[in-house]
mmCIF file of C-alpha atoms in Angstrom:
data_model
loop_
_atom_site.group_PDB
_atom_site.id
_atom_site.type_symbol
_atom_site.label_atom_id
_atom_site.label_comp_id
_atom_site.label_asym_id
_atom_site.label_seq_id
_atom_site.Cartn_x
_atom_site.Cartn_y
_atom_site.Cartn_z
ATOM 1 C CA MET A 285 -23.765 -35.787 -29.795
ATOM 2 C CA SER A 286 -21.475 -32.763 -29.640
ATOM 3 C CA ALA A 287 -20.576 -31.128 -32.933
ATOM 4 C CA PHE A 288 -16.971 -31.701 -31.903
ATOM 5 C CA GLY A 289 -17.334 -35.452 -31.360
ATOM 6 C CA GLU A 290 -16.875 -37.353 -28.115
ATOM 7 C CA SER A 291 -13.154 -38.141 -28.178
ATOM 8 C CA PRO A 292 -11.186 -36.666 -25.218
ATOM 9 C CA ASP A 293 -8.549 -35.652 -27.770
ATOM 10 C CA GLY A 294 -11.118 -33.279 -29.229
ATOM 11 C CA THR A 295 -11.651 -31.327 -26.006
ATOM 12 C CA ILE A 296 -9.907 -28.682 -23.973
ATOM 13 C CA GLU A 297 -10.381 -29.353 -20.286
ATOM 14 C CA ILE A 298 -10.519 -26.377 -17.923
ATOM 15 C CA LEU A 299 -10.355 -26.628 -14.141
ATOM 16 C CA ASN A 300 -12.406 -23.891 -12.566
ATOM 17 C CA ILE A 301 -11.700 -23.181 -8.901
ATOM 18 C CA VAL A 302 -14.507 -21.485 -6.984
ATOM 19 C CA PRO A 303 -15.374 -21.746 -3.271
ATOM 20 C CA LEU A 304 -18.304 -24.031 -2.541
ATOM 21 C CA GLN A 305 -18.067 -23.365 1.211
ATOM 22 C CA GLY A 306 -16.941 -20.645 3.598
ATOM 23 C CA PRO A 307 -17.582 -16.907 3.132
ATOM 24 C CA GLY A 308 -16.676 -17.050 -0.566
ATOM 25 C CA GLY A 309 -19.263 -19.747 -1.218
ATOM 26 C CA ILE A 310 -21.879 -17.031 -1.661
ATOM 27 C CA VAL A 311 -20.617 -16.502 -5.236
ATOM 28 C CA ALA A 312 -20.434 -20.150 -6.344
ATOM 29 C CA ALA A 313 -23.811 -20.508 -8.044
ATOM 30 C CA SER A 314 -23.404 -17.222 -9.932
ATOM 31 C CA CYS A 315 -19.891 -18.081 -11.092
ATOM 32 C CA ASP A 316 -20.938 -21.543 -12.244
ATOM 33 C CA ALA A 317 -23.857 -20.141 -14.252
ATOM 34 C CA ALA A 318 -21.685 -17.409 -15.811
ATOM 35 C CA ILE A 319 -19.022 -19.915 -16.828
ATOM 36 C CA SER A 320 -21.737 -22.095 -18.360
ATOM 37 C CA LEU A 321 -22.761 -19.121 -20.512
ATOM 38 C CA ALA A 322 -19.176 -18.608 -21.703
ATOM 39 C CA VAL A 323 -18.789 -22.319 -22.484
ATOM 40 C CA ASP A 324 -22.089 -22.363 -24.382
ATOM 41 C CA GLU A 325 -21.114 -19.313 -26.441
ATOM 42 C CA ILE A 326 -17.669 -20.660 -27.290
ATOM 43 C CA ASN A 327 -18.853 -24.167 -28.125
ATOM 44 C CA ARG A 328 -21.618 -22.812 -30.349
ATOM 45 C CA GLY A 329 -18.768 -21.437 -32.423
ATOM 46 C CA ASP A 330 -15.580 -23.342 -33.119
ATOM 47 C CA GLY A 331 -14.532 -23.918 -29.518
ATOM 48 C CA ILE A 332 -10.940 -23.108 -28.630
ATOM 49 C CA LEU A 333 -8.433 -23.989 -31.336
ATOM 50 C CA GLY A 334 -11.196 -25.990 -33.007
ATOM 51 C CA ARG A 335 -11.818 -28.096 -29.902
ATOM 52 C CA GLU A 336 -14.809 -28.282 -27.590
ATOM 53 C CA ILE A 337 -14.197 -26.918 -24.110
ATOM 54 C CA ARG A 338 -15.328 -28.591 -20.899
ATOM 55 C CA THR A 339 -15.052 -27.364 -17.338
ATOM 56 C CA THR A 340 -14.621 -29.190 -14.042
ATOM 57 C CA ASN A 341 -15.332 -27.270 -10.842
ATOM 58 C CA ILE A 342 -12.922 -27.576 -7.907
ATOM 59 C CA ASP A 343 -13.991 -26.457 -4.423
ATOM 60 C CA GLY A 344 -11.755 -23.489 -3.651
ATOM 61 C CA GLY A 345 -13.281 -22.922 -0.217
ATOM 62 C CA ARG A 346 -11.133 -25.571 1.462
ATOM 63 C CA ARG A 347 -7.678 -25.149 2.958
ATOM 64 C CA PRO A 348 -5.279 -23.935 0.240
ATOM 65 C CA GLN A 349 -3.132 -27.080 0.320
ATOM 66 C CA GLU A 350 -6.175 -29.320 -0.066
ATOM 67 C CA VAL A 351 -7.178 -27.435 -3.185
ATOM 68 C CA ALA A 352 -3.628 -27.554 -4.535
ATOM 69 C CA ASP A 353 -3.356 -31.296 -3.926
ATOM 70 C CA GLU A 354 -6.509 -31.980 -5.931
ATOM 71 C CA VAL A 355 -5.326 -29.715 -8.746
ATOM 72 C CA ALA A 356 -1.939 -31.476 -8.784
ATOM 73 C CA ALA A 357 -3.611 -34.886 -9.053
ATOM 74 C CA LEU A 358 -5.718 -33.755 -11.992
ATOM 75 C CA LEU A 359 -2.775 -32.097 -13.722
ATOM 76 C CA ALA A 360 -0.827 -35.340 -13.392
ATOM 77 C CA THR A 361 -3.292 -37.014 -15.776
ATOM 78 C CA GLY A 362 -2.057 -34.770 -18.576
ATOM 79 C CA MET A 363 -5.667 -34.034 -19.532
ATOM 80 C CA VAL A 364 -5.940 -30.503 -18.085
ATOM 81 C CA HIS A 365 -5.235 -27.609 -20.453
ATOM 82 C CA ALA A 366 -6.019 -24.524 -18.344
ATOM 83 C CA ILE A 367 -7.148 -23.297 -14.920
ATOM 84 C CA THR A 368 -9.507 -20.446 -14.133
ATOM 85 C CA GLY A 369 -10.749 -19.334 -10.770
ATOM 86 C CA TRP A 370 -12.444 -16.920 -8.406
ATOM 87 C CA HIS A 371 -11.021 -17.630 -4.944
ATOM 88 C CA THR A 372 -8.655 -16.254 -2.325
ATOM 89 C CA SER A 373 -5.035 -15.312 -2.904
ATOM 90 C CA ALA A 374 -3.977 -17.926 -0.366
ATOM 91 C CA VAL A 375 -5.476 -20.607 -2.609
ATOM 92 C CA ARG A 376 -3.896 -19.008 -5.682
ATOM 93 C CA LEU A 377 -0.404 -19.163 -4.218
ATOM 94 C CA ALA A 378 -0.782 -22.856 -3.376
ATOM 95 C CA VAL A 379 -2.328 -23.752 -6.739
ATOM 96 C CA SER A 380 0.292 -21.844 -8.726
ATOM 97 C CA GLN A 381 3.004 -23.892 -7.003
ATOM 98 C CA ALA A 382 1.140 -27.108 -7.824
ATOM 99 C CA ASN A 383 0.642 -26.004 -11.416
ATOM 100 C CA ALA A 384 4.330 -25.051 -11.752
ATOM 101 C CA SER A 385 3.613 -23.136 -14.988
ATOM 102 C CA ARG A 386 2.371 -26.226 -16.815
ATOM 103 C CA VAL A 387 -0.867 -24.657 -18.054
ATOM 104 C CA PRO A 388 -2.315 -21.117 -18.174
ATOM 105 C CA TYR A 389 -3.918 -20.095 -14.888
ATOM 106 C CA LEU A 390 -6.333 -17.162 -15.232
ATOM 107 C CA TYR A 391 -7.020 -15.666 -11.816
ATOM 108 C CA ALA A 392 -10.294 -13.743 -11.986
ATOM 109 C CA THR A 393 -10.256 -12.068 -8.575
ATOM 110 C CA GLY A 394 -8.934 -8.823 -7.160
ATOM 111 C CA HIS A 395 -5.543 -9.418 -5.602
ATOM 112 C CA GLU A 396 -2.686 -7.889 -3.640
ATOM 113 C CA GLY A 397 -0.450 -6.917 -6.569
ATOM 114 C CA LEU A 398 2.687 -8.906 -5.737
ATOM 115 C CA THR A 399 5.137 -9.211 -8.621
ATOM 116 C CA ASP A 400 6.613 -12.674 -8.055
ATOM 117 C CA GLU A 401 3.905 -14.818 -9.650
ATOM 118 C CA LEU A 402 5.058 -17.898 -11.552
ATOM 119 C CA PRO A 403 4.850 -17.840 -15.363
ATOM 120 C CA GLY A 404 1.428 -18.802 -16.618
ATOM 121 C CA VAL A 405 -0.514 -16.994 -13.875
ATOM 122 C CA LEU A 406 -2.495 -14.173 -15.494
ATOM 123 C CA MET A 407 -4.202 -11.655 -13.249
ATOM 124 C CA LEU A 408 -7.565 -10.563 -14.638
ATOM 125 C CA GLY A 409 -8.693 -8.976 -11.376
ATOM 126 C CA GLU A 410 -7.380 -5.678 -10.110
ATOM 127 C CA HIS A 411 -4.632 -4.972 -7.606
ATOM 128 C CA PRO A 412 -4.856 -2.141 -5.045
ATOM 129 C CA GLU A 413 -3.118 0.515 -7.138
ATOM 130 C CA VAL A 414 -5.781 0.366 -9.842
ATOM 131 C CA GLN A 415 -8.803 -0.446 -7.694
ATOM 132 C CA THR A 416 -8.806 0.215 -3.954
ATOM 133 C CA LEU A 417 -6.440 3.188 -3.862
ATOM 134 C CA PRO A 418 -8.076 5.198 -6.685
ATOM 135 C CA ALA A 419 -11.460 4.532 -5.079
ATOM 136 C CA ILE A 420 -10.249 5.817 -1.704
ATOM 137 C CA HIS A 421 -8.763 8.939 -3.250
ATOM 138 C CA TRP A 422 -11.958 9.545 -5.265
ATOM 139 C CA LEU A 423 -13.984 9.404 -2.046
ATOM 140 C CA GLU A 424 -11.550 11.802 -0.400
ATOM 141 C CA ARG A 425 -11.885 14.288 -3.260
ATOM 142 C CA GLU A 426 -15.609 13.992 -3.852
ATOM 143 C CA LEU A 427 -16.967 13.384 -0.345
ATOM 144 C CA GLY A 428 -14.300 14.988 1.801
ATOM 145 C CA ILE A 429 -13.345 11.754 3.567
ATOM 146 C CA ARG A 430 -10.196 12.337 5.612
ATOM 147 C CA SER A 431 -9.864 9.496 8.114
ATOM 148 C CA TRP A 432 -10.281 5.770 7.684
ATOM 149 C CA ALA A 433 -10.715 2.541 9.581
ATOM 150 C CA ILE A 434 -9.719 -0.775 7.992
ATOM 151 C CA ILE A 435 -11.147 -4.202 8.702
ATOM 152 C CA GLY A 436 -9.923 -7.249 6.800
ATOM 153 C CA ASN A 437 -9.754 -11.002 6.835
ATOM 154 C CA ASP A 438 -6.510 -12.377 8.220
ATOM 155 C CA TYR A 439 -4.627 -13.550 5.120
ATOM 156 C CA ILE A 440 -2.315 -12.186 2.452
ATOM 157 C CA TRP A 441 -4.612 -10.059 0.255
ATOM 158 C CA PRO A 442 -6.072 -7.908 3.062
ATOM 159 C CA HIS A 443 -2.700 -7.458 4.797
ATOM 160 C CA VAL A 444 -0.848 -6.400 1.651
ATOM 161 C CA SER A 445 -3.734 -4.190 0.537
ATOM 162 C CA ALA A 446 -3.798 -2.459 3.934
ATOM 163 C CA ARG A 447 -0.070 -1.757 3.657
ATOM 164 C CA ALA A 448 -0.635 -0.255 0.206
ATOM 165 C CA ILE A 449 -3.383 1.979 1.614
ATOM 166 C CA ARG A 450 -1.103 3.217 4.414
ATOM 167 C CA ARG A 451 1.662 4.020 1.930
ATOM 168 C CA SER A 452 -0.743 5.795 -0.407
ATOM 169 C CA LEU A 453 -2.273 7.952 2.310
ATOM 170 C CA GLY A 454 1.208 8.946 3.385
ATOM 171 C CA ASP A 455 0.120 9.851 6.904
ATOM 172 C CA ARG A 456 -0.540 6.946 9.258
ATOM 173 C CA SER A 457 -2.730 9.193 11.378
ATOM 174 C CA ALA A 458 -5.269 9.052 8.518
ATOM 175 C CA ILE A 459 -5.939 5.444 9.579
ATOM 176 C CA VAL A 460 -7.453 5.551 13.031
ATOM 177 C CA LEU A 461 -8.229 1.846 13.446
ATOM 178 C CA GLU A 462 -7.050 -1.362 11.748
ATOM 179 C CA ARG A 463 -8.120 -4.908 12.581
ATOM 180 C CA PHE A 464 -7.944 -8.359 10.924
ATOM 181 C CA VAL A 465 -10.315 -11.213 11.691
ATOM 182 C CA PRO A 466 -10.472 -14.882 10.623
ATOM 183 C CA LEU A 467 -12.417 -15.899 7.537
ATOM 184 C CA GLY A 468 -15.971 -16.628 8.638
ATOM 185 C CA ALA A 469 -15.780 -14.492 11.804
ATOM 186 C CA PRO A 470 -19.327 -14.355 13.214
ATOM 187 C CA ASP A 471 -19.094 -11.125 15.178
ATOM 188 C CA PHE A 472 -17.377 -7.755 14.648
ATOM 189 C CA GLY A 473 -18.305 -6.221 17.981
ATOM 190 C CA ASP A 474 -14.721 -5.488 19.024
ATOM 191 C CA PHE A 475 -14.205 -3.382 15.886
ATOM 192 C CA LEU A 476 -17.641 -1.745 15.835
ATOM 193 C CA GLY A 477 -17.455 -0.865 19.516
ATOM 194 C CA HIS A 478 -13.899 0.479 19.473
ATOM 195 C CA PRO A 479 -13.761 4.190 20.471
ATOM 196 C CA ALA A 480 -11.335 4.938 17.614
ATOM 197 C CA LEU A 481 -13.985 4.019 15.064
ATOM 198 C CA ASP A 482 -15.854 7.198 15.995
ATOM 199 C CA LEU A 483 -12.934 9.172 14.526
ATOM 200 C CA ALA A 484 -13.249 7.563 11.075
ATOM 201 C CA ASP A 485 -15.134 9.162 8.186
ATOM 202 C CA GLY A 486 -15.057 5.902 6.245
ATOM 203 C CA VAL A 487 -14.345 2.185 6.564
ATOM 204 C CA VAL A 488 -12.360 0.079 4.092
ATOM 205 C CA ILE A 489 -13.628 -3.515 4.093
ATOM 206 C CA LEU A 490 -11.008 -6.024 2.950
ATOM 207 C CA MET A 491 -13.078 -9.137 3.538
ATOM 208 C CA VAL A 492 -14.640 -11.851 1.393
ATOM 209 C CA GLY A 493 -18.208 -12.546 0.305
ATOM 210 C CA ALA A 494 -20.520 -13.440 3.165
ATOM 211 C CA ASP A 495 -18.165 -11.814 5.673
ATOM 212 C CA VAL A 496 -18.769 -8.458 3.961
ATOM 213 C CA ALA A 497 -22.544 -8.973 4.092
ATOM 214 C CA ARG A 498 -22.391 -9.956 7.777
ATOM 215 C CA PHE A 499 -20.222 -6.965 8.621
ATOM 216 C CA ASN A 500 -22.546 -4.596 6.731
ATOM 217 C CA ARG A 501 -25.567 -5.847 8.674
ATOM 218 C CA GLN A 502 -23.819 -5.398 12.017
ATOM 219 C CA PHE A 503 -22.426 -2.010 10.960
ATOM 220 C CA ALA A 504 -25.874 -0.741 9.923
ATOM 221 C CA ALA A 505 -27.384 -2.016 13.182
ATOM 222 C CA THR A 506 -25.115 0.369 15.116
ATOM 223 C CA GLY A 507 -26.596 3.356 13.280
ATOM 224 C CA ARG A 508 -23.254 4.252 11.715
ATOM 225 C CA ALA A 509 -24.356 3.828 8.081
ATOM 226 C CA ASP A 510 -25.871 7.326 7.941
ATOM 227 C CA LYS A 511 -22.668 9.086 8.966
ATOM 228 C CA GLN A 512 -19.805 6.801 7.883
ATOM 229 C CA ILE A 513 -19.357 5.470 4.361
ATOM 230 C CA ARG A 514 -17.881 2.061 3.524
ATOM 231 C CA ILE A 515 -15.812 1.011 0.508
ATOM 232 C CA SER A 516 -14.959 -2.537 -0.548
ATOM 233 C CA PRO A 517 -13.125 -4.003 -3.546
ATOM 234 C CA ALA A 518 -14.661 -7.437 -2.836
ATOM 235 C CA ALA A 519 -18.434 -7.306 -2.943
ATOM 236 C CA ASP A 520 -20.948 -8.169 -5.626
ATOM 237 C CA GLU A 521 -24.718 -8.268 -5.984
ATOM 238 C CA ASN A 522 -24.838 -11.510 -3.972
ATOM 239 C CA VAL A 523 -23.310 -9.617 -1.051
ATOM 240 C CA LEU A 524 -26.008 -6.941 -1.386
ATOM 241 C CA LEU A 525 -28.735 -9.592 -1.387
ATOM 242 C CA ALA A 526 -27.266 -11.340 1.652
ATOM 243 C CA GLY A 527 -26.873 -8.096 3.568
ATOM 244 C CA GLY A 528 -30.323 -6.653 2.933
ATOM 245 C CA VAL A 529 -31.330 -3.164 1.812
ATOM 246 C CA ALA A 530 -30.649 -1.429 5.142
ATOM 247 C CA ALA A 531 -27.127 -2.865 5.288
ATOM 248 C CA ASN A 532 -26.231 -1.433 1.875
ATOM 249 C CA HIS A 533 -26.797 2.247 2.625
ATOM 250 C CA ASN A 534 -23.703 4.381 1.894
ATOM 251 C CA PHE A 535 -21.799 1.314 0.648
ATOM 252 C CA TYR A 536 -19.378 1.801 -2.268
ATOM 253 C CA VAL A 537 -17.616 -0.854 -4.343
ATOM 254 C CA ALA A 538 -14.719 -0.605 -6.790
ATOM 255 C CA SER A 539 -14.397 -3.018 -9.721
ATOM 256 C CA SER A 540 -13.676 -3.338 -13.437
ATOM 257 C CA PHE A 541 -16.394 -5.910 -14.062
ATOM 258 C CA PHE A 542 -19.774 -4.359 -13.295
ATOM 259 C CA ILE A 543 -22.694 -5.441 -15.455
ATOM 260 C CA ASP A 544 -24.209 -2.176 -16.677
ATOM 261 C CA GLU A 545 -27.758 -2.654 -17.964
ATOM 262 C CA LYS A 546 -27.656 0.893 -19.330
ATOM 263 C CA THR A 547 -25.260 -0.208 -22.087
ATOM 264 C CA ALA A 548 -26.149 -2.300 -25.138
ATOM 265 C CA ASP A 549 -23.410 -4.813 -24.261
ATOM 266 C CA GLY A 550 -24.654 -5.202 -20.711
ATOM 267 C CA ARG A 551 -28.275 -5.685 -21.760
ATOM 268 C CA ASP A 552 -27.314 -8.150 -24.474
ATOM 269 C CA ARG A 553 -25.161 -10.224 -22.114
ATOM 270 C CA LEU A 554 -27.943 -10.358 -19.527
ATOM 271 C CA ASP A 555 -30.425 -11.379 -22.220
ATOM 272 C CA ARG A 556 -28.164 -14.235 -23.343
ATOM 273 C CA TYR A 557 -27.673 -15.295 -19.733
ATOM 274 C CA ARG A 558 -31.409 -15.361 -19.033
ATOM 275 C CA ARG A 559 -32.173 -17.233 -22.249
ATOM 276 C CA LEU A 560 -29.717 -19.952 -21.233
ATOM 277 C CA HIS A 561 -30.560 -20.206 -17.529
ATOM 278 C CA GLY A 562 -34.085 -18.842 -17.178
ATOM 279 C CA SER A 563 -35.569 -16.025 -15.119
ATOM 280 C CA PHE A 564 -34.801 -17.605 -11.742
ATOM 281 C CA ALA A 565 -31.098 -18.194 -12.346
ATOM 282 C CA PRO A 566 -28.500 -16.864 -9.881
ATOM 283 C CA ALA A 567 -27.745 -13.225 -10.559
ATOM 284 C CA LEU A 568 -25.080 -12.398 -13.125
ATOM 285 C CA THR A 569 -22.901 -10.330 -10.807
ATOM 286 C CA SER A 570 -19.661 -8.402 -11.029
ATOM 287 C CA PHE A 571 -17.799 -11.429 -9.601
ATOM 288 C CA SER A 572 -19.430 -14.001 -11.865
ATOM 289 C CA ASN A 573 -18.849 -11.677 -14.810
ATOM 290 C CA MET A 574 -15.124 -11.922 -14.017
ATOM 291 C CA SER A 575 -15.387 -15.712 -14.294
ATOM 292 C CA TYR A 576 -17.218 -15.363 -17.616
ATOM 293 C CA GLU A 577 -14.491 -13.048 -18.909
ATOM 294 C CA ALA A 578 -11.778 -15.471 -17.778
ATOM 295 C CA VAL A 579 -13.035 -18.230 -20.076
ATOM 296 C CA HIS A 580 -13.395 -15.842 -23.012
ATOM 297 C CA THR A 581 -9.930 -14.417 -22.327
ATOM 298 C CA LEU A 582 -8.534 -17.942 -22.458
ATOM 299 C CA LYS A 583 -10.096 -18.362 -25.896
ATOM 300 C CA ALA A 584 -8.723 -14.993 -27.015
ATOM 301 C CA ILE A 585 -5.207 -15.972 -25.916
ATOM 302 C CA ALA A 586 -5.379 -19.329 -27.681
ATOM 303 C CA GLU A 587 -6.715 -17.838 -30.912
ATOM 304 C CA THR A 588 -4.217 -14.960 -30.890
ATOM 305 C CA VAL A 589 -1.180 -17.067 -30.009
ATOM 306 C CA GLY A 590 -2.294 -20.240 -31.772
ATOM 307 C CA SER A 591 -1.473 -22.257 -28.682
ATOM 308 C CA LEU A 592 -2.057 -22.575 -24.954
ATOM 309 C CA GLU A 593 1.620 -23.229 -24.248
ATOM 310 C CA VAL A 594 2.719 -20.934 -21.422
ATOM 311 C CA PRO A 595 6.045 -19.715 -22.961
ATOM 312 C CA GLU A 596 4.354 -18.831 -26.260
ATOM 313 C CA MET A 597 1.541 -17.087 -24.418
ATOM 314 C CA HIS A 598 3.960 -14.886 -22.467
ATOM 315 C CA ARG A 599 5.991 -14.005 -25.549
ATOM 316 C CA ALA A 600 2.865 -12.751 -27.277
ATOM 317 C CA LEU A 601 1.638 -10.769 -24.274
ATOM 318 C CA ASP A 602 5.086 -9.226 -23.779
ATOM 319 C CA GLN A 603 4.905 -7.994 -27.385
ATOM 320 C CA GLY A 604 1.772 -6.052 -26.512
ATOM 321 C CA VAL A 605 -0.926 -8.044 -28.282
ATOM 322 C CA LEU A 606 -4.500 -6.991 -27.585
ATOM 323 C CA LEU A 607 -7.038 -9.694 -26.850
ATOM 324 C CA GLU A 608 -10.620 -9.254 -28.032
ATOM 325 C CA THR A 609 -13.188 -10.449 -25.491
ATOM 326 C CA PRO A 610 -16.901 -9.736 -25.021
ATOM 327 C CA GLY A 611 -15.854 -7.042 -22.547
ATOM 328 C CA GLY A 612 -13.700 -5.290 -25.165
ATOM 329 C CA SER A 613 -9.993 -5.184 -25.964
ATOM 330 C CA ARG A 614 -7.764 -6.429 -23.172
ATOM 331 C CA GLY A 615 -4.027 -5.829 -22.968
ATOM 332 C CA PHE A 616 -1.487 -6.939 -20.383
ATOM 333 C CA LEU A 617 1.376 -5.278 -18.590
ATOM 334 C CA GLY A 618 3.466 -8.252 -17.575
ATOM 335 C CA ASN A 619 0.943 -10.713 -16.189
ATOM 336 C CA GLN A 620 -1.597 -8.046 -15.212
ATOM 337 C CA ALA A 621 -4.606 -7.237 -17.366
ATOM 338 C CA VAL A 622 -4.930 -3.518 -18.059
ATOM 339 C CA GLN A 623 -8.519 -2.305 -17.917
ATOM 340 C CA PRO A 624 -10.549 0.642 -16.618
ATOM 341 C CA GLY A 625 -11.826 0.624 -13.065
ATOM 342 C CA TYR A 626 -15.082 2.060 -11.743
ATOM 343 C CA ILE A 627 -16.643 3.000 -8.443
ATOM 344 C CA ALA A 628 -20.290 2.207 -7.811
ATOM 345 C CA LEU A 629 -22.773 2.961 -5.041
ATOM 346 C CA ALA A 630 -25.126 0.273 -3.778
ATOM 347 C CA ASN A 631 -28.733 1.010 -4.651
ATOM 348 C CA GLY A 632 -30.845 -1.607 -2.897
ATOM 349 C CA PHE A 633 -29.677 -4.891 -4.393
ATOM 350 C CA GLU A 634 -27.930 -3.351 -7.414
ATOM 351 C CA PHE A 635 -25.010 -1.039 -8.138
ATOM 352 C CA ASP A 636 -25.118 2.373 -9.771
ATOM 353 C CA ILE A 637 -21.798 3.130 -11.463
ATOM 354 C CA ILE A 638 -20.941 6.701 -10.530
ATOM 355 C CA ALA A 639 -17.421 7.282 -11.870
ATOM 356 C CA GLN A 640 -14.489 5.807 -13.742
ATOM 357 C CA ILE A 641 -11.525 5.881 -11.370
ATOM 358 C CA THR A 642 -8.679 4.482 -13.528
#
């Protein structure tokens, strides 16, 4: 029996939205295992507000409205207290409308940085101005990159991010090629064979999960990996594994959530993860670490505010409270978490952090 008892009144129910299909499905097992670690750690203590937490996974790889309809049905029971998720922005927009600010919604994915989110939606992932753009400018300064090609999936996050890149570069001629493809596109031959790609020093990849791995394999097969670098804000260790060593050469990633085994915190977190799940568990990756942090951030909000009510939560964050999580102190500017960003270079199936960029 749980130390908290078995009554539903003694629990806090969290819906966790993660894709179980499509290109984002590559992260599902890692995210589920990371969330299980956060739940175990929190429930070994006093839970959230003295209540045991439980999570229910929702498949975020379906059409956005399908996901939103399921979330709405579960919210209608009155038994859901919070939502977390790693999934696309298209799903987020639909789910936030279904949620209608009823419960906190912690979005643990990089996003496009729009400012019209409904109350209750907290952005733990980075937007382009603190992730993609600083990474691009770092590569320009350090590696002398001057011209870029962009390839993205055809939905809101890649389109808005590409516009932000064009504005930041200031000179449209710096972008020699730009294309958008459907989620799950099997072949990138039109992009890889385009004559304008020869003019690019680097490629910005604004795609999701398995699409990034597939693109990297096809890119490396052309022989371009030795002379053109790639940068993505949406790849984790699962993407490196799926792509293979050869596909990861000269591949850079920007994120705030790398697991760094060189630090005491990183080693300790990995040790706890392996003790819970065993040596053959899915990798604890930068993406799944975001999901882990989302659950702990929810606890930090509840304990700091004394409630999970959305208006009270926003009042506290607007007053500048700092939330203590396993990843350190976390503040918010509006609904956006403020945290350092890093750029890393793929090294086989792992990342080597090479610089702090924000």
